[in-house]
Amino acid sequence: MSFGARNRIVIAPGDSRSMTLLLEQCDGHCWGVDGRAGPNLACEGCGRAVATRIDDCGRWQTVWLEPDAVLRRPSVLPPAPPPDWDDLARAEHRVPPVDPDGSWNRRWETAVAVALAHLVAVTEDRPVVLPSGPVTDLLGHAVGRYLPTGPDARTVGLAGPGIGTPRPRPDVLLVPRHPVTGTPWRPPADDADVVPLDNGVWAFLAPPDETSPLPASGLLPNGVLRDDYPLPPRPWRPLTPDDYAFEYTLVRLPAIRTPRLRRYHDGHRP
């Protein structure tokens, strides 16, 4: 579990005001503080410790407000309604998995780790069969690090707004997580097990929309790459999910209390 009390409020460091660092509380590693020593930000007015700044390498830049030191006040502005699923055009939210230098995008490494924690919980550490195509190509190696192989595997399919649910229906559905509310998409009148995936990552895996009413002809043979436009960057190693994100997500899921998953957690070494 992470350091600190329950029910803390997280904000971006740039949104914090009137706080100063407690230097004696700034323990960390090579590139910053990680919060292990407790609250390290104090109120400039009274000097009371009110928050914890985390900015160590490999961590999200965050400020965690202590629940017994701050008061939550409503904004004077009315909340805007979140966009509907139909308003979230996939093309506008797609996040490419590989950066220009050939390294995996950090958002992908984190998002896939979070989704894998949910997948382990839903399947109770049982083998899975991924759908052919981009899901297997991009996530197959990562899934193999966290789940076993063998018989009695559960099937996994990609589902969401615009593509519906595959038929026959898989045992587990990979669905997008709403970028504003954080809730996973669910098929109507369906009680399928779902694994939420970052909306930008899911959008990249989802089948692209049709761009032309005419069928394509004269396609290149499989395995032949075109050289008349810049090729997409290719990764120099398989996708490796972020172990911290996987661990932090798994220990917070209610399913971790079951004996089978508890044994998985205690014996798991990525």
Tab-separated table of C-alpha atoms in Angstrom:
chain	number	residue	atom	x	y	z
A	1	MET	CA	0.000	0.000	0.000
A	2	SER	CA	1.135	3.566	-0.584
A	3	PHE	CA	2.223	5.840	2.221
A	4	GLY	CA	-0.251	8.088	4.063
A	5	ALA	CA	-3.715	8.200	5.565
A	6	ARG	CA	-6.946	7.110	3.916
A	7	ASN	CA	-9.278	9.558	2.144
A	8	ARG	CA	-6.556	11.972	1.124
A	9	ILE	CA	-7.286	14.394	-1.739
A	10	VAL	CA	-4.890	14.447	-4.683
A	11	ILE	CA	-4.246	17.585	-6.745
A	12	ALA	CA	-1.679	18.631	-9.312
A	13	PRO	CA	1.366	20.427	-7.829
A	14	GLY	CA	0.562	23.481	-9.922
A	15	ASP	CA	-2.823	23.772	-8.209
A	16	SER	CA	-1.335	24.003	-4.706
A	17	ARG	CA	-1.013	27.390	-3.002
A	18	SER	CA	0.525	28.907	0.164
A	19	MET	CA	2.555	25.840	1.138
A	20	THR	CA	6.254	25.404	1.852
A	21	LEU	CA	8.455	22.309	1.941
A	22	LEU	CA	9.447	20.691	5.238
A	23	LEU	CA	13.019	19.831	4.244
A	24	GLU	CA	13.510	17.338	7.082
A	25	GLN	CA	10.562	15.324	5.681
A	26	CYS	CA	11.795	15.174	2.087
A	27	ASP	CA	13.161	11.633	1.957
A	28	GLY	CA	13.243	9.988	-1.436
A	29	HIS	CA	15.436	8.400	-4.062
A	30	CYS	CA	17.746	9.707	-6.774
A	31	TRP	CA	15.524	12.316	-8.394
A	32	GLY	CA	13.007	13.566	-5.844
A	33	VAL	CA	10.811	12.925	-2.827
A	34	ASP	CA	8.474	9.947	-2.533
A	35	GLY	CA	6.471	10.753	0.618
A	36	ARG	CA	7.877	7.955	2.760
A	37	ALA	CA	8.595	10.318	5.656
A	38	GLY	CA	5.017	11.601	5.832
A	39	PRO	CA	3.631	15.041	5.028
A	40	ASN	CA	6.351	17.283	3.651
A	41	LEU	CA	4.356	20.442	2.860
A	42	ALA	CA	3.281	22.911	5.538
A	43	CYS	CA	0.897	25.840	5.561
A	44	GLU	CA	2.856	29.077	5.140
A	45	GLY	CA	0.547	30.784	7.623
A	46	CYS	CA	0.462	28.440	10.629
A	47	GLY	CA	3.239	25.958	9.859
A	48	ARG	CA	1.018	22.886	10.167
A	49	ALA	CA	1.839	19.915	7.942
A	50	VAL	CA	-1.021	19.734	5.464
A	51	ALA	CA	0.105	17.753	2.401
A	52	THR	CA	2.642	15.411	0.817
A	53	ARG	CA	4.454	16.269	-2.406
A	54	ILE	CA	5.614	13.339	-4.546
A	55	ASP	CA	7.900	13.958	-7.501
A	56	ASP	CA	10.357	11.065	-7.539
A	57	CYS	CA	11.368	9.589	-10.890
A	58	GLY	CA	8.823	7.164	-12.299
A	59	ARG	CA	6.004	8.623	-10.160
A	60	TRP	CA	3.115	10.897	-11.029
A	61	GLN	CA	3.731	14.502	-9.958
A	62	THR	CA	1.173	14.861	-7.151
A	63	VAL	CA	0.276	16.697	-3.956
A	64	TRP	CA	-1.767	14.663	-1.460
A	65	LEU	CA	-3.780	16.797	0.987
A	66	GLU	CA	-4.199	15.349	4.482
A	67	PRO	CA	-7.916	14.764	5.235
A	68	ASP	CA	-7.723	16.108	8.805
A	69	ALA	CA	-5.837	19.272	7.801
A	70	VAL	CA	-7.960	20.695	4.964
A	71	LEU	CA	-11.610	21.442	4.278
A	72	ARG	CA	-13.344	20.578	1.021
A	73	ARG	CA	-15.308	23.544	-0.375
A	74	PRO	CA	-17.620	23.410	-3.415
A	75	SER	CA	-16.715	25.495	-6.437
A	76	VAL	CA	-18.843	28.510	-7.279
A	77	LEU	CA	-19.133	27.241	-10.853
A	78	PRO	CA	-21.790	24.658	-11.722
A	79	PRO	CA	-20.256	21.356	-12.836
A	80	ALA	CA	-20.344	20.750	-16.558
A	81	PRO	CA	-22.017	17.499	-17.606
A	82	PRO	CA	-19.518	14.897	-18.781
A	83	PRO	CA	-19.597	14.044	-22.482
A	84	ASP	CA	-21.599	11.039	-23.574
A	85	TRP	CA	-19.819	7.988	-24.908
A	86	ASP	CA	-21.076	8.868	-28.394
A	87	ASP	CA	-19.344	12.267	-28.099
A	88	LEU	CA	-15.950	10.692	-27.524
A	89	ALA	CA	-14.736	10.243	-31.091
A	90	ARG	CA	-12.091	7.541	-31.083
A	91	ALA	CA	-9.817	9.315	-33.546
A	92	GLU	CA	-9.488	12.311	-31.234
A	93	HIS	CA	-8.479	10.219	-28.236
A	94	ARG	CA	-6.091	7.679	-29.725
A	95	VAL	CA	-2.722	7.546	-27.988
A	96	PRO	CA	0.072	5.940	-30.074
A	97	PRO	CA	1.851	3.218	-28.096
A	98	VAL	CA	5.392	4.061	-29.235
A	99	ASP	CA	7.215	7.386	-28.861
A	100	PRO	CA	9.393	8.771	-31.685
A	101	ASP	CA	12.575	7.421	-30.068
A	102	GLY	CA	11.239	3.840	-30.173
A	103	SER	CA	10.401	3.620	-26.470
A	104	TRP	CA	6.950	2.655	-25.249
A	105	ASN	CA	4.678	5.518	-24.299
A	106	ARG	CA	4.578	5.863	-20.484
A	107	ARG	CA	0.805	6.247	-20.550
A	108	TRP	CA	0.580	2.862	-22.245
A	109	GLU	CA	2.915	1.238	-19.720
A	110	THR	CA	0.785	2.525	-16.849
A	111	ALA	CA	-2.623	1.946	-18.445
A	112	VAL	CA	-1.821	-1.627	-19.459
A	113	ALA	CA	-0.551	-2.377	-15.937
A	114	VAL	CA	-3.802	-1.112	-14.401
A	115	ALA	CA	-5.894	-3.118	-16.872
A	116	LEU	CA	-3.849	-6.259	-16.180
A	117	ALA	CA	-4.508	-5.943	-12.452
A	118	HIS	CA	-8.243	-5.915	-13.189
A	119	LEU	CA	-7.806	-8.844	-15.594
A	120	VAL	CA	-6.002	-10.907	-12.950
A	121	ALA	CA	-8.786	-10.143	-10.474
A	122	VAL	CA	-11.607	-10.975	-12.899
A	123	THR	CA	-10.035	-14.229	-14.083
A	124	GLU	CA	-8.696	-15.193	-10.629
A	125	ASP	CA	-5.238	-15.883	-12.054
A	126	ARG	CA	-6.468	-18.209	-14.795
A	127	PRO	CA	-5.197	-18.412	-18.393
A	128	VAL	CA	-6.761	-16.157	-21.020
A	129	VAL	CA	-7.012	-16.142	-24.799
A	130	LEU	CA	-6.700	-12.696	-26.408
A	131	PRO	CA	-8.373	-11.775	-29.699
A	132	SER	CA	-6.156	-11.862	-32.754
A	133	GLY	CA	-4.937	-8.562	-34.115
A	134	PRO	CA	-3.671	-5.445	-32.324
A	135	VAL	CA	-4.738	-6.625	-28.854
A	136	THR	CA	-2.565	-9.737	-29.060
A	137	ASP	CA	0.237	-7.994	-30.940
A	138	LEU	CA	0.554	-5.189	-28.385
A	139	LEU	CA	-0.578	-6.810	-25.131
A	140	GLY	CA	0.290	-10.483	-25.572
A	141	HIS	CA	3.774	-10.244	-24.061
A	142	ALA	CA	2.507	-8.185	-21.122
A	143	VAL	CA	-0.321	-10.620	-20.379
A	144	GLY	CA	2.167	-13.488	-20.449
A	145	ARG	CA	4.138	-11.840	-17.630
A	146	TYR	CA	1.207	-11.816	-15.237
A	147	LEU	CA	-1.067	-14.737	-16.157
A	148	PRO	CA	-0.320	-18.427	-16.672
A	149	THR	CA	-0.871	-20.518	-19.786
A	150	GLY	CA	-2.793	-23.764	-19.939
A	151	PRO	CA	-6.224	-25.283	-20.470
A	152	ASP	CA	-9.598	-23.872	-19.397
A	153	ALA	CA	-8.607	-20.382	-20.530
A	154	ARG	CA	-11.112	-17.540	-20.470
A	155	THR	CA	-11.634	-15.622	-23.686
A	156	VAL	CA	-11.068	-11.876	-23.871
A	157	GLY	CA	-12.595	-9.502	-26.419
A	158	LEU	CA	-12.568	-5.782	-27.193
A	159	ALA	CA	-15.891	-3.990	-26.756
A	160	GLY	CA	-17.078	-0.411	-26.462
A	161	PRO	CA	-18.963	2.474	-28.064
A	162	GLY	CA	-19.128	2.180	-31.826
A	163	ILE	CA	-18.072	-1.467	-31.982
A	164	GLY	CA	-20.535	-3.059	-29.546
A	165	THR	CA	-19.852	-6.546	-28.177
A	166	PRO	CA	-18.214	-9.359	-30.180
A	167	ARG	CA	-20.258	-12.427	-31.062
A	168	PRO	CA	-19.998	-14.998	-29.697
A	169	ARG	CA	-19.537	-12.989	-26.540
A	170	PRO	CA	-16.148	-13.493	-24.825
A	171	ASP	CA	-15.926	-14.254	-21.127
A	172	VAL	CA	-14.199	-10.928	-20.403
A	173	LEU	CA	-14.569	-7.618	-22.232
A	174	LEU	CA	-11.829	-4.998	-22.565
A	175	VAL	CA	-13.748	-1.709	-22.445
A	176	PRO	CA	-12.775	1.978	-22.306
A	177	ARG	CA	-12.741	3.935	-19.076
A	178	HIS	CA	-14.512	7.288	-19.367
A	179	PRO	CA	-11.831	10.023	-19.439
A	180	VAL	CA	-13.893	12.341	-17.206
A	181	THR	CA	-15.947	10.190	-14.842
A	182	GLY	CA	-13.589	7.199	-14.700
A	183	THR	CA	-16.458	4.726	-15.069
A	184	PRO	CA	-16.025	1.800	-17.473
A	185	TRP	CA	-18.280	1.403	-20.512
A	186	ARG	CA	-20.795	-1.401	-20.195
A	187	PRO	CA	-22.871	-3.083	-22.888
A	188	PRO	CA	-26.601	-2.548	-22.449
A	189	ALA	CA	-28.435	-5.298	-20.561
A	190	ASP	CA	-25.277	-7.360	-20.211
A	191	ASP	CA	-23.676	-8.670	-17.029
A	192	ALA	CA	-20.336	-9.575	-18.627
A	193	ASP	CA	-17.103	-9.217	-16.691
A	194	VAL	CA	-15.379	-6.048	-17.875
A	195	VAL	CA	-11.801	-4.857	-17.590
A	196	PRO	CA	-11.483	-1.051	-17.876
A	197	LEU	CA	-8.747	0.309	-20.103
A	198	ASP	CA	-7.515	3.878	-20.522
A	199	ASN	CA	-9.726	5.503	-23.160
A	200	GLY	CA	-6.791	6.643	-25.306
A	201	VAL	CA	-5.209	3.195	-25.287
A	202	TRP	CA	-8.532	1.489	-25.979
A	203	ALA	CA	-9.203	3.884	-28.860
A	204	PHE	CA	-5.925	2.894	-30.502
A	205	LEU	CA	-6.834	-0.800	-30.248
A	206	ALA	CA	-10.401	-0.342	-31.506
A	207	PRO	CA	-11.064	-0.959	-35.202
A	208	PRO	CA	-10.665	2.303	-37.171
A	209	ASP	CA	-13.641	3.986	-38.747
A	210	GLU	CA	-14.196	3.513	-42.488
A	211	THR	CA	-12.588	6.392	-44.394
A	212	SER	CA	-13.735	5.660	-47.934
A	213	PRO	CA	-16.975	4.336	-49.442
A	214	LEU	CA	-14.951	2.542	-52.168
A	215	PRO	CA	-13.190	-0.776	-51.561
A	216	ALA	CA	-9.406	-0.687	-51.647
A	217	SER	CA	-7.645	-2.485	-54.466
A	218	GLY	CA	-4.072	-3.321	-55.343
A	219	LEU	CA	-3.016	-3.856	-51.734
A	220	LEU	CA	0.584	-4.660	-50.894
A	221	PRO	CA	1.382	-8.245	-49.866
A	222	ASN	CA	1.528	-9.029	-46.182
A	223	GLY	CA	4.858	-8.084	-44.609
A	224	VAL	CA	5.724	-5.427	-47.216
A	225	LEU	CA	6.177	-1.910	-45.818
A	226	ARG	CA	5.556	1.213	-47.863
A	227	ASP	CA	8.354	3.771	-48.152
A	228	ASP	CA	6.454	6.738	-49.602
A	229	TYR	CA	5.636	8.233	-46.197
A	230	PRO	CA	7.323	8.204	-42.769
A	231	LEU	CA	6.911	4.794	-41.195
A	232	PRO	CA	5.448	4.622	-37.689
A	233	PRO	CA	8.057	4.208	-34.953
A	234	ARG	CA	8.732	0.594	-34.023
A	235	PRO	CA	9.497	-0.403	-30.422
A	236	TRP	CA	12.928	-1.789	-29.617
A	237	ARG	CA	11.609	-4.126	-26.886
A	238	PRO	CA	8.296	-5.783	-25.913
A	239	LEU	CA	5.812	-3.759	-23.877
A	240	THR	CA	6.605	-4.038	-20.162
A	241	PRO	CA	3.813	-2.772	-17.869
A	242	ASP	CA	4.670	-0.551	-14.922
A	243	ASP	CA	5.050	-2.853	-11.905
A	244	TYR	CA	4.184	-0.097	-9.417
A	245	ALA	CA	0.888	0.658	-11.174
A	246	PHE	CA	0.039	-3.050	-11.308
A	247	GLU	CA	0.780	-3.555	-7.602
A	248	TYR	CA	-1.028	-0.426	-6.416
A	249	THR	CA	-4.127	-1.305	-8.439
A	250	LEU	CA	-4.264	-4.980	-7.484
A	251	VAL	CA	-4.036	-4.430	-3.717
A	252	ARG	CA	-6.979	-2.021	-3.865
A	253	LEU	CA	-9.373	-4.373	-5.637
A	254	PRO	CA	-11.850	-6.204	-3.382
A	255	ALA	CA	-10.991	-9.513	-5.087
A	256	ILE	CA	-7.519	-9.442	-3.489
A	257	ARG	CA	-9.174	-10.694	-0.281
A	258	THR	CA	-9.900	-14.094	-1.826
A	259	PRO	CA	-7.388	-16.820	-0.858
A	260	ARG	CA	-6.467	-17.569	-4.481
A	261	LEU	CA	-5.582	-13.974	-5.350
A	262	ARG	CA	-3.877	-13.423	-2.030
A	263	ARG	CA	-1.564	-16.327	-2.814
A	264	TYR	CA	-1.028	-14.860	-6.284
A	265	HIS	CA	-0.088	-11.485	-4.803
A	266	ASP	CA	2.260	-12.926	-2.192
A	267	GLY	CA	4.061	-15.134	-4.714
A	268	HIS	CA	3.989	-12.870	-7.765
A	269	ARG	CA	7.326	-11.651	-9.073
A	270	PRO	CA	7.065	-9.983	-12.502
